């Protein structure tokens, strides 16, 4: 028979200090959701089953003891660190879940400027690590817009990516070693090695698991030299997205690696830049050793000029935009206030595709959302992470909420928009999720996303979480284990 919430709390308090097993209703409410449900929560409505407790763990041994107890008793675990998730990964989808909050595990274990490694516990905020590294002339190279909000465990668990990804890569390119705890209590450590060929790369079982396979307790990332004096910014106004994608592709396939390479469509451009004049905005930033930055900058200018007329934007405007891009807690509060006042809300859906399909994905999604969804007040998007073989598309959309109850926002607007973007992307051969994770709300398409390789993904779940206690409904649809 399932344990009562009171019994679960009492049992956990027997091995974890009482003041770190939190049962206050307000805390439970806040920990039952993430930003996917921001409209409901702004109105004080919480539709997910409240967890039995939020447990603030202090080390890997506690995580191990807790997970073993939960596994033995069939209790759902929702791992959490920075709480900036956007796709429902933090929703407590079943009764009497326990939220395992690792934000107190915030020790920077070591910074090694010779082997160029930094080891941190899962609750270290990225911004804290980055500031510490910069004091020593180093950087993580990781700069997601959520840098002031997110913590290292969550960043690794979601396969996050930063604005400088074209040079430094996504988090998967940065992680060297890891420690993670599995539901049976097994604490596993993957050593810090520059590369090895001793079988498959098991780091990738952990990176991107979204708390659905294991709990990440420690991360080692590579670090880079921080050389901001060499940064250069470039901006151009273009007439159409097709030309922008062609320029991005050319820069990539010729082998240049700017840190930032971005292309905004006119609507999204107008939202970000007061100089956009209703055109597409193409942006590059180059950095690194001076000579490399200069060569990369010169090559970008040449490639752009070969693609016909493009109005150049003053570089200080691009620099100024870049330096004010990130979201901190104050901006989150400001957004909530604005939504409440205006009843207008914005979300994003990010996908990816090869160069051959990305423009079609962009056009089809925009056309269908415009035709099929009511009350849209802004619809646009940008490409922000490019690769040799393709790029991503980050769709941005705002709508007025007309004649609905707060809890209907998701079904009337957000789901139908997500559905169009995901369907069109998968149909064209792209991926339905570029960097926010699957969370709980893109699971209906997970089998289509993977095709025959879903066998591999599903087998990981069966092997590592046979009782299905890890973050039920995340990555894997709720009815499956
Ligand atoms: C304003 C804003 C801007 C954003 N910009 C970006 C961006 O530029 N790039 C980007 O990639 N993302 C971005 N995001 C999304 C989000 O910040 C990232 O997904 C981030 O990686 C989440 O980190 P977190 O510490 O907040 O994790 P949480 O929100 O706490 O958790 C995220 C997911 O990881 C799981 N998880 C958390 N901790 C652990 C752990 N220790 N072990 C196992 N699983 C765990 C959770 O269960 C959940 O599924 C943005 C979000 C916001 C709100």
Coordinates of C-alpha atoms and ligand atoms in Angstrom, one line a residue:
X1 CA 0.0 0.0 0.0
X2 CA 1.2 3.5 -0.9
X3 CA 2.6 5.5 2.1
X4 CA 0.7 8.6 3.3
X5 CA 2.5 12.0 2.8
X6 CA 2.8 12.3 6.6
X7 CA 4.5 8.9 6.8
X8 CA 6.9 9.8 3.9
X9 CA 7.9 13.0 5.6
X10 CA 8.4 11.3 9.0
X11 CA 10.5 8.6 7.4
X12 CA 12.7 11.1 5.6
X13 CA 13.2 13.2 8.7
X14 CA 14.7 10.1 10.4
X15 CA 17.8 10.4 8.2
X16 CA 17.7 14.1 6.9
X17 CA 17.7 17.1 9.3
X18 CA 14.1 18.2 9.9
X19 CA 14.8 21.8 8.9
X20 CA 15.8 20.6 5.5
X21 CA 12.6 18.7 4.9
X22 CA 10.3 21.5 4.0
X23 CA 6.5 21.1 4.1
X24 CA 5.2 24.7 4.1
X25 CA 2.4 25.0 1.6
X26 CA 3.7 28.0 -0.2
X27 CA 7.1 26.3 -0.8
X28 CA 5.4 23.2 -2.0
X29 CA 3.3 25.2 -4.4
X30 CA 6.3 27.0 -5.9
X31 CA 8.1 23.7 -6.2
X32 CA 5.2 22.0 -8.0
X33 CA 5.8 23.9 -11.3
X34 CA 8.2 25.8 -13.5
X35 CA 7.9 28.6 -16.0
X36 CA 5.7 26.5 -18.4
X37 CA 2.8 27.3 -16.0
X38 CA 3.7 30.9 -15.4
X39 CA 0.2 32.2 -16.3
X40 CA -1.6 30.0 -13.8
X41 CA 0.8 30.7 -11.0
X42 CA 0.7 34.5 -11.5
X43 CA -3.0 34.1 -10.6
X44 CA -2.2 31.9 -7.6
X45 CA -3.5 28.8 -9.3
X46 CA -1.5 25.5 -8.8
X47 CA -2.9 22.6 -10.8
X48 CA -0.2 20.0 -10.2
X49 CA -0.4 17.6 -7.2
X50 CA 1.6 19.3 -4.4
X51 CA 4.8 17.4 -3.4
X52 CA 4.9 15.8 0.0
X53 CA 8.1 17.8 0.8
X54 CA 11.0 19.7 -0.7
X55 CA 14.2 18.1 0.6
X56 CA 17.3 20.3 0.6
X57 CA 20.1 17.8 0.3
X58 CA 23.6 18.6 1.4
X59 CA 25.8 15.9 -0.2
X60 CA 25.8 12.9 -2.5
X61 CA 25.4 10.5 0.5
X62 CA 22.1 12.2 1.4
X63 CA 21.0 12.0 -2.2
X64 CA 21.9 8.3 -2.2
X65 CA 20.0 7.6 1.1
X66 CA 17.0 9.5 -0.1
X67 CA 16.8 8.0 -3.6
X68 CA 17.2 4.4 -2.2
X69 CA 14.3 5.1 0.3
X70 CA 12.2 6.5 -2.5
X71 CA 13.0 3.7 -4.9
X72 CA 12.1 1.1 -2.2
X73 CA 8.8 2.8 -1.6
X74 CA 7.8 3.8 -5.2
X75 CA 8.0 7.6 -4.5
X76 CA 8.4 10.0 -7.4
X77 CA 11.6 12.2 -7.3
X78 CA 11.8 15.6 -9.0
X79 CA 15.4 16.8 -9.0
X80 CA 15.8 20.6 -8.9
X81 CA 18.6 23.2 -8.8
X82 CA 18.2 26.7 -10.2
X83 CA 14.5 26.3 -11.0
X84 CA 14.7 28.1 -14.4
X85 CA 13.2 25.2 -16.4
X86 CA 10.8 26.2 -19.1
X87 CA 9.2 22.9 -20.3
X88 CA 7.6 21.4 -17.3
X89 CA 10.6 19.3 -16.2
X90 CA 10.0 20.5 -12.6
X91 CA 6.3 19.7 -12.5
X92 CA 5.4 17.3 -9.8
X93 CA 3.1 15.2 -12.0
X94 CA 2.1 12.6 -9.4
X95 CA 0.8 12.6 -5.9
X96 CA 3.2 12.8 -3.0
X97 CA 6.4 13.4 -5.0
X98 CA 9.6 14.6 -3.3
X99 CA 11.4 17.5 -4.8
X100 CA 15.2 17.0 -4.3
X101 CA 16.6 20.5 -4.1
X102 CA 20.4 20.5 -4.7
X103 CA 20.8 24.3 -4.6
X104 CA 22.5 24.0 -1.2
X105 CA 25.3 21.9 -2.7
X106 CA 27.0 25.0 -3.8
X107 CA 30.7 24.4 -3.2
X108 CA 33.3 25.2 -5.9
X109 CA 35.4 22.1 -5.3
X110 CA 38.5 23.1 -7.3
X111 CA 39.7 25.3 -10.1
X112 CA 42.8 23.9 -11.9
X113 CA 44.3 26.5 -14.3
X114 CA 47.0 24.1 -15.5
X115 CA 44.7 21.2 -16.6
X116 CA 42.0 23.9 -17.4
X117 CA 39.3 22.2 -15.3
X118 CA 36.7 23.4 -12.8
X119 CA 34.9 21.0 -10.5
X120 CA 31.7 22.1 -8.8
X121 CA 28.8 20.7 -6.8
X122 CA 25.4 20.7 -8.6
X123 CA 24.0 23.8 -6.8
X124 CA 26.7 26.2 -7.9
X125 CA 25.1 29.0 -9.9
X126 CA 26.8 29.4 -13.2
X127 CA 27.2 33.1 -12.7
X128 CA 29.1 32.5 -9.4
X129 CA 31.5 30.1 -11.1
X130 CA 32.0 32.4 -14.1
X131 CA 32.8 35.4 -11.8
X132 CA 35.3 33.3 -9.8
X133 CA 37.0 32.1 -13.0
X134 CA 37.2 35.6 -14.5
X135 CA 39.1 36.7 -11.4
X136 CA 41.8 34.2 -12.6
X137 CA 41.6 35.2 -16.3
X138 CA 39.5 32.1 -17.1
X139 CA 35.9 31.5 -18.4
X140 CA 33.5 28.6 -18.7
X141 CA 32.6 29.9 -22.2
X142 CA 29.0 29.0 -21.2
X143 CA 26.6 31.9 -21.3
X144 CA 22.9 31.0 -21.5
X145 CA 20.5 33.8 -21.1
X146 CA 19.6 32.3 -17.8
X147 CA 23.1 32.5 -16.5
X148 CA 22.0 34.6 -13.4
X149 CA 19.3 32.0 -12.6
X150 CA 20.6 28.5 -13.5
X151 CA 22.9 26.2 -11.6
X152 CA 25.4 23.6 -12.8
X153 CA 23.3 20.5 -12.1
X154 CA 20.3 21.8 -14.0
X155 CA 22.5 23.1 -16.9
X156 CA 24.0 19.7 -17.4
X157 CA 20.7 17.9 -16.9
X158 CA 19.0 19.9 -19.7
X159 CA 21.9 19.8 -22.2
X160 CA 21.9 23.6 -22.1
X161 CA 23.6 25.9 -24.5
X162 CA 25.0 29.4 -24.2
X163 CA 25.1 32.4 -26.5
X164 CA 28.8 31.8 -27.3
X165 CA 28.2 28.2 -28.4
X166 CA 29.5 28.5 -31.9
X167 CA 33.0 28.8 -30.5
X168 CA 32.8 27.0 -27.1
X169 CA 30.0 24.4 -27.9
X170 CA 27.1 23.4 -25.8
X171 CA 27.4 22.1 -22.2
X172 CA 27.9 18.5 -23.6
X173 CA 31.2 19.8 -25.2
X174 CA 32.4 21.2 -21.9
X175 CA 31.7 18.4 -19.4
X176 CA 34.8 16.4 -18.7
X177 CA 33.7 14.4 -15.7
X178 CA 30.6 13.8 -13.5
X179 CA 29.2 12.4 -10.4
X180 CA 25.6 11.1 -10.4
X181 CA 23.4 9.1 -8.1
X182 CA 21.0 6.5 -9.5
X183 CA 17.6 5.6 -8.0
X184 CA 19.0 2.4 -6.3
X185 CA 21.4 4.7 -4.3
X186 CA 24.5 3.9 -6.4
X187 CA 26.9 6.8 -6.4
X188 CA 28.9 6.8 -9.7
X189 CA 31.8 9.0 -10.7
X190 CA 33.1 9.4 -14.2
X191 CA 36.8 10.5 -14.0
X192 CA 38.2 13.6 -15.6
X193 CA 40.0 12.5 -18.8
X194 CA 40.6 14.6 -21.9
X195 CA 39.4 11.8 -24.2
X196 CA 39.2 8.0 -24.1
X197 CA 38.2 5.1 -26.3
X198 CA 37.2 2.7 -23.6
X199 CA 33.7 1.9 -24.9
X200 CA 30.8 4.3 -25.4
X201 CA 30.9 7.7 -23.9
X202 CA 28.8 7.2 -20.7
X203 CA 28.8 10.9 -19.8
X204 CA 26.0 11.1 -22.3
X205 CA 23.7 8.9 -20.3
X206 CA 23.8 11.6 -17.6
X207 CA 24.1 14.8 -19.6
X208 CA 20.5 15.7 -20.7
X209 CA 18.7 13.2 -18.5
X210 CA 16.5 15.9 -17.1
X211 CA 16.3 14.1 -13.8
X212 CA 14.6 11.1 -15.5
X213 CA 17.5 8.7 -14.9
X214 CA 19.7 9.9 -12.2
X215 CA 20.6 12.9 -9.9
X216 CA 23.7 14.8 -10.9
X217 CA 25.7 15.8 -7.8
X218 CA 29.0 17.1 -9.2
X219 CA 30.3 18.3 -12.5
X220 CA 33.7 19.0 -13.9
X221 CA 33.9 21.4 -16.9
X222 CA 36.8 22.5 -19.1
X223 CA 37.7 26.2 -18.8
X224 CA 39.1 28.6 -21.4
X225 CA 41.3 31.7 -21.3
X226 CA 39.2 34.8 -20.8
X227 CA 40.4 37.5 -23.3
X228 CA 37.6 40.1 -23.6
X229 CA 39.9 42.8 -25.0
X230 CA 39.9 40.9 -28.3
X231 CA 36.1 40.8 -28.6
X232 CA 34.6 42.4 -31.8
X233 CA 31.0 42.8 -32.7
X234 CA 29.4 42.9 -36.2
X235 CA 25.8 43.6 -37.2
X236 CA 24.0 43.8 -40.5
X237 CA 20.4 44.5 -41.7
X238 CA 19.2 42.1 -44.4
X239 CA 16.1 41.9 -46.5
X240 CA 15.3 38.2 -46.0
X241 CA 15.9 35.2 -43.8
X242 CA 17.0 33.0 -46.7
X243 CA 20.1 35.2 -47.3
X244 CA 20.8 35.3 -43.6
X245 CA 20.8 31.5 -43.4
X246 CA 23.1 31.3 -46.4
X247 CA 25.6 33.7 -44.8
X248 CA 25.5 31.7 -41.5
X249 CA 26.1 28.5 -43.4
X250 CA 29.0 29.9 -45.4
X251 CA 30.7 31.1 -42.2
X252 CA 30.4 27.7 -40.7
X253 CA 31.3 25.5 -43.7
X254 CA 34.4 27.7 -44.5
X255 CA 35.6 26.7 -41.0
X256 CA 35.3 30.0 -39.1
X257 CA 34.1 30.0 -35.5
X258 CA 32.7 33.2 -34.2
X259 CA 31.4 32.9 -30.7
X260 CA 28.0 34.5 -31.5
X261 CA 26.3 33.9 -34.8
X262 CA 22.6 35.0 -34.8
X263 CA 19.9 35.8 -37.3
X264 CA 16.7 37.5 -36.3
X265 CA 13.6 37.8 -38.5
X266 CA 12.0 41.2 -38.8
X267 CA 9.4 40.7 -36.0
X268 CA 11.9 39.3 -33.4
X269 CA 14.5 41.9 -34.6
X270 CA 12.1 44.7 -34.0
X271 CA 11.5 43.4 -30.5
X272 CA 15.2 43.5 -29.7
X273 CA 16.8 46.3 -31.7
X274 CA 15.5 49.8 -32.2
X275 CA 17.8 50.1 -35.3
X276 CA 16.3 47.2 -37.2
X277 CA 14.1 49.2 -39.6
X278 CA 11.8 46.3 -40.1
X279 CA 14.6 44.1 -41.5
X280 CA 16.3 40.9 -40.5
X281 CA 19.2 41.4 -38.2
X282 CA 22.4 39.3 -38.6
X283 CA 24.9 39.4 -35.7
X284 CA 28.4 38.1 -35.1
X285 CA 30.8 38.3 -32.2
X286 CA 34.4 37.1 -32.5
X287 CA 36.7 36.4 -29.6
X288 CA 39.7 34.4 -28.4
X289 CA 43.4 35.0 -29.2
X290 CA 43.8 38.4 -31.0
X291 CA 45.1 37.0 -34.3
X292 CA 42.3 34.4 -34.5
X293 CA 39.6 37.0 -33.6
X294 CA 40.9 39.4 -36.3
X295 CA 41.1 36.7 -39.0
X296 CA 37.6 35.5 -38.1
X297 CA 36.2 39.1 -38.1
X298 CA 37.8 39.8 -41.5
X299 CA 36.4 36.6 -43.0
X300 CA 32.9 37.4 -41.7
X301 CA 33.0 40.9 -43.3
X302 CA 34.2 39.3 -46.6
X303 CA 31.5 36.6 -46.6
X304 CA 28.7 39.1 -45.9
X305 CA 29.9 41.4 -48.7
X306 CA 29.9 38.5 -51.1
X307 CA 26.2 38.0 -50.5
X308 CA 25.1 41.3 -51.9
X309 CA 23.9 44.5 -50.2
X310 CA 23.7 44.5 -46.4
X311 CA 23.5 47.6 -44.3
X312 CA 26.2 47.5 -41.5
X313 CA 25.2 48.4 -38.0
X314 CA 27.5 50.2 -35.6
X315 CA 29.3 47.6 -33.5
X316 CA 28.8 49.4 -30.2
X317 CA 25.0 48.9 -30.7
X318 CA 25.5 45.2 -30.9
X319 CA 27.9 45.2 -27.9
X320 CA 25.4 47.1 -25.9
X321 CA 22.6 44.7 -26.8
X322 CA 24.7 41.7 -26.0
X323 CA 25.7 43.0 -22.6
X324 CA 22.1 43.5 -21.5
X325 CA 20.7 40.2 -22.8
X326 CA 20.5 38.0 -19.7
X327 CA 17.6 37.5 -17.3
X328 CA 18.0 37.9 -13.6
X329 CA 15.4 37.4 -10.8
X330 CA 14.3 41.1 -11.1
X331 CA 13.5 40.7 -14.7
X332 CA 11.5 37.6 -13.9
X333 CA 9.4 39.6 -11.4
X334 CA 9.0 42.4 -13.8
X335 CA 7.7 40.0 -16.5
X336 CA 5.1 38.5 -14.0
X337 CA 3.9 42.0 -13.2
X338 CA 3.5 42.9 -16.9
X339 CA 1.6 39.7 -17.7
X340 CA -0.8 40.3 -14.9
X341 CA -1.4 43.9 -16.0
X342 CA -1.7 43.3 -19.7
X343 CA -3.0 39.7 -20.0
X344 CA -0.5 39.3 -22.8
X345 CA 2.0 36.5 -22.4
X346 CA 5.1 35.3 -24.4
X347 CA 6.7 31.9 -24.7
X348 CA 9.3 30.3 -27.0
X349 CA 9.8 26.9 -28.7
X350 CA 13.3 26.0 -30.0
X351 CA 14.0 23.4 -32.7
X352 CA 16.8 22.6 -35.1
X353 CA 17.4 21.3 -38.6
X354 CA 20.0 20.9 -41.3
X355 CA 20.8 23.9 -43.6
X356 CA 18.7 22.2 -46.3
X357 CA 15.5 22.3 -44.3
X358 CA 15.7 25.1 -41.8
X359 CA 14.3 27.9 -43.9
X360 CA 11.3 25.7 -44.8
X361 CA 10.8 24.9 -41.1
X362 CA 10.9 28.6 -40.3
X363 CA 8.4 29.6 -43.0
X364 CA 5.9 26.8 -42.4
X365 CA 5.8 27.3 -38.7
X366 CA 5.3 31.0 -39.0
X367 CA 2.6 30.6 -41.6
X368 CA 0.6 28.0 -39.7
X369 CA 0.8 29.7 -36.3
X370 CA -0.4 32.9 -38.0
X371 CA -3.3 31.2 -39.7
X372 CA -4.4 28.8 -37.0
X373 CA -3.9 30.6 -33.6
X374 CA -6.1 33.4 -32.4
X375 CA -5.0 36.6 -30.6
X376 CA -1.3 36.5 -31.6
X377 CA 0.3 39.9 -31.0
X378 CA 3.9 39.0 -31.9
X379 CA 5.3 36.0 -33.8
X380 CA 8.9 35.7 -35.0
X381 CA 12.1 34.0 -34.2
X382 CA 15.9 33.8 -34.5
X383 CA 18.7 31.3 -35.2
X384 CA 21.2 31.5 -32.4
X385 CA 23.4 28.4 -32.5
X386 CA 25.0 27.3 -35.8
X387 CA 26.9 24.1 -36.7
X388 CA 28.7 22.7 -39.8
X389 CA 25.5 20.9 -40.8
X390 CA 22.7 23.2 -39.7
X391 CA 21.3 25.6 -37.2
X392 CA 18.5 26.1 -34.7
X393 CA 15.3 28.2 -34.9
X394 CA 14.0 29.8 -31.7
X395 CA 10.4 30.8 -32.2
X396 CA 9.1 33.6 -30.0
X397 CA 5.3 34.3 -29.7
X398 CA 3.1 36.5 -27.6
X399 CA -0.7 36.4 -27.4
X400 CA -3.5 38.2 -25.7
X401 CA -5.5 36.0 -23.4
X402 CA -9.2 36.5 -24.3
X403 CA -12.1 35.1 -22.3
X404 CA -10.4 32.2 -20.6
X405 CA -9.7 31.0 -17.1
X406 CA -6.0 31.1 -16.2
X407 CA -5.8 27.3 -16.3
X408 CA -7.0 27.2 -19.9
X409 CA -4.1 29.3 -21.2
X410 CA -2.0 26.2 -21.9
X411 CA -4.6 24.2 -23.7
X412 CA -6.0 27.0 -25.7
X413 CA -2.8 28.7 -26.8
X414 CA 0.5 27.2 -25.7
X415 CA -0.1 23.6 -26.7
X416 CA -1.5 24.3 -30.1
X417 CA 1.4 26.5 -31.0
X418 CA 4.0 24.0 -29.7
X419 CA 2.2 21.3 -31.6
X420 CA 2.5 23.2 -34.9
X421 CA 6.2 23.9 -34.5
X422 CA 7.0 20.4 -33.3
X423 CA 5.0 18.7 -36.0
X424 CA 6.4 20.8 -38.8
X425 CA 9.9 20.4 -37.6
X426 CA 9.7 16.6 -37.3
X427 CA 8.0 16.4 -40.6
X428 CA 10.9 18.2 -42.2
X429 CA 13.4 16.0 -40.6
X430 CA 14.6 18.4 -37.8
X431 CA 14.6 18.0 -34.0
X432 CA 11.7 19.1 -31.9
X433 CA 14.0 20.4 -29.1
X434 CA 17.2 22.2 -29.5
X435 CA 18.1 23.2 -25.9
X436 CA 15.3 23.6 -23.4
X437 CA 14.8 19.9 -22.9
X438 CA 11.7 17.7 -23.5
X439 CA 10.3 18.5 -20.1
X440 CA 6.8 17.1 -19.7
X441 CA 5.1 18.9 -22.6
X442 CA 7.0 17.6 -25.6
X443 CA 6.7 14.0 -24.6
X444 CA 3.8 13.2 -26.9
X445 CA 6.3 13.4 -29.8
X446 CA 9.3 11.7 -28.2
X447 CA 8.8 8.4 -30.2
X448 CA 8.6 10.3 -33.5
X449 CA 11.6 12.4 -32.5
X450 CA 13.7 9.2 -32.0
X451 CA 12.2 6.8 -34.5
X452 CA 13.8 3.4 -34.4
X453 CA 16.5 4.7 -31.9
X454 CA 13.8 5.2 -29.3
X455 CA 14.7 1.5 -28.4
X456 CA 18.0 2.8 -27.0
X457 CA 16.5 5.6 -25.0
X458 CA 13.7 3.5 -23.6
X459 CA 16.2 0.8 -22.6
X460 CA 18.2 3.3 -20.6
X461 CA 15.1 4.1 -18.6
X462 CA 14.3 0.4 -18.0
X463 CA 17.9 -0.3 -16.9
X464 CA 18.6 2.7 -14.6
X465 CA 15.1 3.4 -13.3
X466 CA 13.2 0.2 -13.5
X467 CA 10.6 1.3 -11.0
X468 CA 10.0 4.6 -12.8
X469 CA 10.5 6.9 -9.8
X470 CA 12.7 9.5 -11.6
X471 CA 10.7 12.6 -12.6
X472 CA 7.6 10.8 -13.9
X473 CA 6.4 12.2 -17.2
X474 CA 9.7 13.9 -18.1
X475 CA 11.3 12.9 -21.4
X476 CA 9.2 9.6 -21.2
X477 CA 5.4 9.9 -21.5
X478 CA 3.7 9.4 -18.1
X479 CA 2.1 6.1 -19.0
X480 CA 5.5 4.5 -19.9
X481 CA 8.1 3.7 -17.2
Ligands
LIG1 C1 14.9 33.7 -19.0 C2 15.4 32.3 -19.4 C3 16.4 32.2 -20.3 C4 16.9 30.9 -20.7 N1 17.9 30.8 -21.5 C5 18.5 29.6 -21.8 C6 19.6 29.5 -22.7 O1 20.1 30.5 -23.2 N2 20.1 28.3 -23.0 C7 19.5 27.2 -22.4 O2 20.0 26.1 -22.7 N3 18.5 27.3 -21.6 C8 18.0 28.4 -21.3 N4 16.9 28.5 -20.4 C9 16.4 27.3 -19.8 C10 17.0 26.9 -18.4 O3 17.6 28.0 -17.8 C11 18.0 25.8 -18.6 O4 17.3 24.7 -19.0 C12 18.8 25.5 -17.4 O5 19.8 24.5 -17.8 C13 18.1 25.0 -16.2 O6 19.0 25.0 -15.1 P1 18.4 25.1 -13.6 O7 19.6 25.0 -12.7 O8 17.6 26.2 -13.4 O9 17.6 23.7 -13.5 P2 16.1 23.4 -13.0 O10 15.2 24.4 -13.6 O11 16.2 23.3 -11.5 O12 15.9 22.0 -13.6 C14 15.9 21.8 -15.0 C15 15.7 20.3 -15.3 O13 16.8 19.5 -14.9 C16 16.5 18.6 -13.9 N5 17.5 18.7 -12.9 C17 17.8 19.8 -12.1 N6 18.9 19.6 -11.3 C18 19.2 18.3 -11.5 C19 20.2 17.5 -11.0 N7 21.1 17.9 -10.0 N8 20.3 16.2 -11.4 C20 19.4 15.7 -12.3 N9 18.5 16.5 -12.9 C21 18.4 17.8 -12.5 C22 15.1 19.0 -13.4 O14 14.4 17.9 -12.9 C23 14.5 19.6 -14.6 O15 14.0 18.6 -15.4 C24 16.4 29.8 -20.0 C25 15.4 29.9 -19.1 C26 14.9 31.1 -18.7 C27 13.9 31.2 -17.7

